[in-house]
């Protein structure tokens, strides 16, 4: 056995989605050597409960890493950071947009496109098109594993594709079905915002991105995130994206819809998604 393989076996990377969608987002990235949160868009007590279920006290977090300032991603970041003395990792425009919500917290600035080490993790951010101050996705590595995260983006480009390229687990927005969104009971201005290239990604565009990634034939898991309650459903998203992948002859990506309000876990050593755990 090569040394690298031993390292891979010794180091399990576990990713838990606590919740996903417009009512709140938070992902726990966890190894035996450390943990971090990506986004903290649930009430503080719920985050603390989820962490306790994972056997973690919030104070052990290496950081709370933010994708952008919208409340469904940042709700309790400041409170959790202040209470448990955990640093918030974000870029300057996002920190400025959050303003008083993160004052008194240890905010560490990470310029868009830069790479930092945080506990056992190596993080690189990349810009995503979304209507926030400086929204980003992340490529997060630990040992030989990589998680790529791009949630809340209206379209994708080379930066997004390259940012997700190395990921074994891709967390990608599949917000809406275009027809369902057209028919949904929202104001036209709201629909226009969601449809815009700086709004939210629809199923077909998410599928096209996964088809591009999957062209290399590498085995990956994809979590479909931030699904609209009224303008999408797990069945519709999975059916459309499977069709897009099948038309592109991509068969190496295992798809799962992220539950809106229940946790889902992925573990690197099994290289598969686990059963949904409700608690
Ligand atoms: Zn959001
Ligand atoms: Zn947003």
Coordinates of C-alpha atoms and ligand atoms in Angstrom, one line a residue:
X1 CA 0.0 0.0 0.0
X2 CA 1.3 3.5 -0.9
X3 CA 1.7 6.0 1.9
X4 CA -0.9 8.2 0.2
X5 CA -3.5 5.5 0.3
X6 CA -2.8 5.0 4.0
X7 CA -3.4 8.7 4.6
X8 CA -6.6 8.5 2.7
X9 CA -7.9 5.7 4.9
X10 CA -6.7 7.3 8.1
X11 CA -8.5 10.6 7.4
X12 CA -12.2 10.5 6.9
X13 CA -13.8 13.7 5.7
X14 CA -17.4 14.0 6.7
X15 CA -19.8 16.6 5.4
X16 CA -23.2 17.2 7.0
X17 CA -25.8 19.5 5.6
X18 CA -27.9 20.9 8.5
X19 CA -30.4 22.6 6.2
X20 CA -30.6 23.9 2.6
X21 CA -32.8 26.5 1.0
X22 CA -34.1 30.0 1.4
X23 CA -35.0 29.3 5.0
X24 CA -31.5 28.5 6.0
X25 CA -28.2 26.9 5.0
X26 CA -25.3 25.4 7.0
X27 CA -22.7 22.8 6.1
X28 CA -20.4 21.1 8.6
X29 CA -17.1 19.9 7.2
X30 CA -15.5 17.6 9.8
X31 CA -12.4 15.4 10.1
X32 CA -11.0 13.8 13.2
X33 CA -8.5 16.7 13.3
X34 CA -11.0 19.6 13.1
X35 CA -14.2 21.0 11.9
X36 CA -15.6 24.2 10.2
X37 CA -18.9 25.5 9.2
X38 CA -19.7 26.8 5.7
X39 CA -22.5 29.3 6.2
X40 CA -24.5 29.7 9.4
X41 CA -28.0 30.6 8.2
X42 CA -30.0 28.9 11.0
X43 CA -30.9 30.1 14.5
X44 CA -27.9 29.7 16.9
X45 CA -29.7 27.1 19.0
X46 CA -30.4 24.9 16.0
X47 CA -26.7 25.2 14.9
X48 CA -25.6 24.2 18.4
X49 CA -28.0 21.3 18.5
X50 CA -26.8 20.0 15.1
X51 CA -23.1 20.4 16.3
X52 CA -23.9 18.5 19.6
X53 CA -25.4 15.7 17.5
X54 CA -22.1 15.5 15.6
X55 CA -20.3 15.3 19.0
X56 CA -18.9 18.8 18.7
X57 CA -18.9 21.8 20.9
X58 CA -19.1 25.0 18.9
X59 CA -15.8 26.3 20.4
X60 CA -13.8 23.6 18.6
X61 CA -14.8 25.0 15.2
X62 CA -11.7 26.2 13.2
X63 CA -14.0 28.8 11.6
X64 CA -17.3 29.9 10.3
X65 CA -16.8 30.4 6.6
X66 CA -19.3 32.5 4.7
X67 CA -20.3 32.4 1.1
X68 CA -22.1 35.8 1.2
X69 CA -24.1 38.1 3.5
X70 CA -27.7 37.0 2.8
X71 CA -29.5 36.1 6.0
X72 CA -30.3 32.5 4.9
X73 CA -26.5 32.0 5.0
X74 CA -25.3 34.3 7.8
X75 CA -28.2 34.6 10.3
X76 CA -26.4 33.5 13.5
X77 CA -22.7 33.7 12.3
X78 CA -22.0 36.8 14.4
X79 CA -23.7 35.5 17.6
X80 CA -22.1 32.0 17.3
X81 CA -18.7 33.5 16.7
X82 CA -18.9 35.9 19.6
X83 CA -20.3 33.4 22.1
X84 CA -17.9 30.6 21.3
X85 CA -14.9 32.7 20.2
X86 CA -14.8 31.2 16.7
X87 CA -13.4 33.2 13.8
X88 CA -15.5 34.2 10.9
X89 CA -13.8 33.8 7.5
X90 CA -15.0 36.0 4.7
X91 CA -13.9 38.6 2.2
X92 CA -13.9 42.3 3.0
X93 CA -17.0 43.4 0.9
X94 CA -19.1 40.6 2.6
X95 CA -17.8 41.6 6.1
X96 CA -18.7 45.3 5.3
X97 CA -22.2 44.3 4.1
X98 CA -22.7 42.3 7.3
X99 CA -21.7 45.4 9.3
X100 CA -22.9 45.3 12.9
X101 CA -24.1 41.7 12.6
X102 CA -20.5 40.6 13.0
X103 CA -19.1 43.4 15.1
X104 CA -17.2 42.1 18.1
X105 CA -16.4 38.8 16.3
X106 CA -13.0 37.8 15.2
X107 CA -13.4 38.4 11.4
X108 CA -10.5 37.2 9.3
X109 CA -10.5 38.5 5.8
X110 CA -9.9 36.1 2.9
X111 CA -9.6 37.9 -0.4
X112 CA -11.7 36.3 -3.3
X113 CA -9.6 33.8 -5.1
X114 CA -7.1 33.3 -2.4
X115 CA -6.2 30.1 -0.6
X116 CA -5.8 29.7 3.2
X117 CA -5.1 26.9 5.7
X118 CA -7.6 26.5 8.5
X119 CA -7.1 23.7 11.0
X120 CA -6.7 20.5 8.9
X121 CA -8.3 22.2 5.9
X122 CA -7.1 24.1 2.9
X123 CA -9.7 26.5 1.5
X124 CA -9.8 28.3 -1.8
X125 CA -12.6 30.7 -2.7
X126 CA -13.8 31.6 -6.2
X127 CA -16.3 34.2 -7.3
X128 CA -19.8 33.2 -8.2
X129 CA -22.4 35.4 -10.0
X130 CA -25.1 36.4 -7.4
X131 CA -26.6 39.6 -6.3
X132 CA -24.5 40.1 -3.1
X133 CA -21.4 42.1 -2.3
X134 CA -18.8 39.6 -3.2
X135 CA -20.3 36.1 -3.2
X136 CA -18.0 33.1 -3.4
X137 CA -17.9 29.4 -3.7
X138 CA -15.3 27.2 -1.9
X139 CA -13.0 24.3 -2.7
X140 CA -12.1 22.7 0.6
X141 CA -9.5 20.0 0.9
X142 CA -8.5 17.7 3.8
X143 CA -6.1 14.9 3.2
X144 CA -6.9 13.6 -0.3
X145 CA -10.5 14.7 -0.4
X146 CA -12.1 17.8 -1.7
X147 CA -15.5 19.3 -1.3
X148 CA -16.7 21.9 -3.8
X149 CA -19.4 24.3 -2.8
X150 CA -21.3 26.7 -5.1
X151 CA -24.7 27.7 -3.6
X152 CA -26.6 30.9 -4.5
X153 CA -25.4 31.6 -8.0
X154 CA -27.5 32.8 -11.0
X155 CA -25.2 31.3 -13.7
X156 CA -21.8 29.6 -13.9
X157 CA -18.7 30.4 -15.7
X158 CA -15.1 29.1 -16.0
X159 CA -14.2 30.3 -12.4
X160 CA -17.1 28.2 -11.0
X161 CA -16.2 25.2 -13.2
X162 CA -12.5 25.3 -12.2
X163 CA -13.4 25.9 -8.6
X164 CA -15.4 22.7 -8.5
X165 CA -13.1 20.6 -10.7
X166 CA -11.2 18.8 -7.9
X167 CA -14.3 18.0 -5.8
X168 CA -15.3 14.5 -4.8
X169 CA -18.5 16.0 -3.3
X170 CA -20.0 18.9 -5.3
X171 CA -22.7 20.9 -3.5
X172 CA -24.4 22.8 -6.3
X173 CA -27.5 25.0 -6.3
X174 CA -30.5 23.5 -8.2
X175 CA -33.0 26.2 -7.2
X176 CA -35.9 26.0 -9.6
X177 CA -37.6 24.5 -12.6
X178 CA -38.1 27.3 -15.1
X179 CA -41.7 26.4 -16.0
X180 CA -42.7 26.0 -12.4
X181 CA -41.1 29.4 -11.5
X182 CA -43.0 31.1 -14.4
X183 CA -46.2 29.7 -12.9
X184 CA -45.3 30.3 -9.3
X185 CA -47.3 32.9 -7.3
X186 CA -44.4 35.4 -7.0
X187 CA -44.3 39.1 -8.2
X188 CA -42.7 39.5 -11.6
X189 CA -39.9 41.5 -10.0
X190 CA -39.1 38.5 -7.7
X191 CA -39.2 36.1 -10.6
X192 CA -36.9 38.4 -12.6
X193 CA -34.4 38.5 -9.8
X194 CA -34.4 34.7 -9.5
X195 CA -34.1 34.2 -13.3
X196 CA -31.3 36.7 -13.6
X197 CA -27.7 35.6 -14.2
X198 CA -27.0 37.0 -10.7
X199 CA -30.0 35.2 -9.1
X200 CA -30.4 31.5 -8.6
X201 CA -29.4 28.5 -10.7
X202 CA -32.1 26.4 -12.4
X203 CA -32.1 22.6 -12.8
X204 CA -31.0 22.7 -16.5
X205 CA -28.0 25.0 -15.8
X206 CA -27.0 22.9 -12.7
X207 CA -27.2 19.8 -14.9
X208 CA -25.1 21.5 -17.6
X209 CA -22.4 22.4 -15.1
X210 CA -22.3 18.8 -13.7
X211 CA -22.2 17.4 -17.3
X212 CA -19.1 19.6 -17.9
X213 CA -17.5 18.4 -14.7
X214 CA -18.4 14.8 -15.3
X215 CA -16.8 14.8 -18.8
X216 CA -13.5 13.6 -17.1
X217 CA -15.2 10.4 -16.0
X218 CA -14.3 10.8 -12.4
X219 CA -16.6 9.4 -9.8
X220 CA -18.3 12.2 -7.8
X221 CA -21.3 12.7 -5.6
X222 CA -23.4 15.8 -6.2
X223 CA -25.8 17.3 -3.7
X224 CA -28.5 19.5 -5.2
X225 CA -28.9 22.4 -2.9
X226 CA -31.1 25.5 -2.2
X227 CA -34.1 24.0 -3.8
X228 CA -37.2 26.3 -4.1
X229 CA -40.2 25.0 -2.2
X230 CA -42.7 26.3 -4.7
X231 CA -40.8 26.3 -8.0
X232 CA -39.0 22.9 -7.7
X233 CA -39.1 19.5 -6.1
X234 CA -36.5 16.8 -5.5
X235 CA -38.2 14.6 -8.1
X236 CA -38.3 17.3 -10.8
X237 CA -34.7 18.3 -10.1
X238 CA -33.3 14.8 -10.1
X239 CA -35.3 13.8 -13.3
X240 CA -34.2 16.9 -15.3
X241 CA -30.5 16.7 -14.1
X242 CA -30.4 12.9 -14.8
X243 CA -31.7 13.6 -18.3
X244 CA -29.1 16.3 -18.9
X245 CA -26.3 14.0 -17.7
X246 CA -27.6 11.1 -19.7
X247 CA -27.8 13.2 -22.9
X248 CA -24.1 14.2 -22.3
X249 CA -23.3 10.5 -21.7
X250 CA -22.1 11.3 -18.1
X251 CA -22.7 8.4 -15.8
X252 CA -20.2 8.9 -13.0
X253 CA -22.1 11.4 -10.8
X254 CA -24.3 10.2 -8.0
X255 CA -27.1 12.7 -7.4
X256 CA -28.9 13.5 -4.2
X257 CA -31.4 16.3 -3.4
X258 CA -30.5 18.0 -0.1
X259 CA -33.4 18.1 2.3
X260 CA -34.6 21.6 3.3
X261 CA -34.8 21.0 7.0
X262 CA -33.1 17.6 7.7
X263 CA -29.5 16.7 7.9
X264 CA -27.7 14.6 5.2
X265 CA -24.2 13.2 5.6
X266 CA -21.5 12.3 3.1
X267 CA -18.4 10.4 4.2
X268 CA -15.2 10.2 2.1
X269 CA -14.1 6.7 3.1
X270 CA -17.3 5.2 1.9
X271 CA -17.3 7.7 -1.0
X272 CA -21.1 7.6 -0.9
X273 CA -23.9 9.5 0.7
X274 CA -25.5 8.0 3.8
X275 CA -29.1 7.5 4.7
X276 CA -31.0 10.6 5.7
X277 CA -30.8 11.0 9.4
X278 CA -33.7 12.8 11.0
X279 CA -33.4 14.1 14.5
Ligands
LIG1 ZN1 -29.5 31.6 -0.2
LIG2 ZN1 -28.1 34.7 -1.7

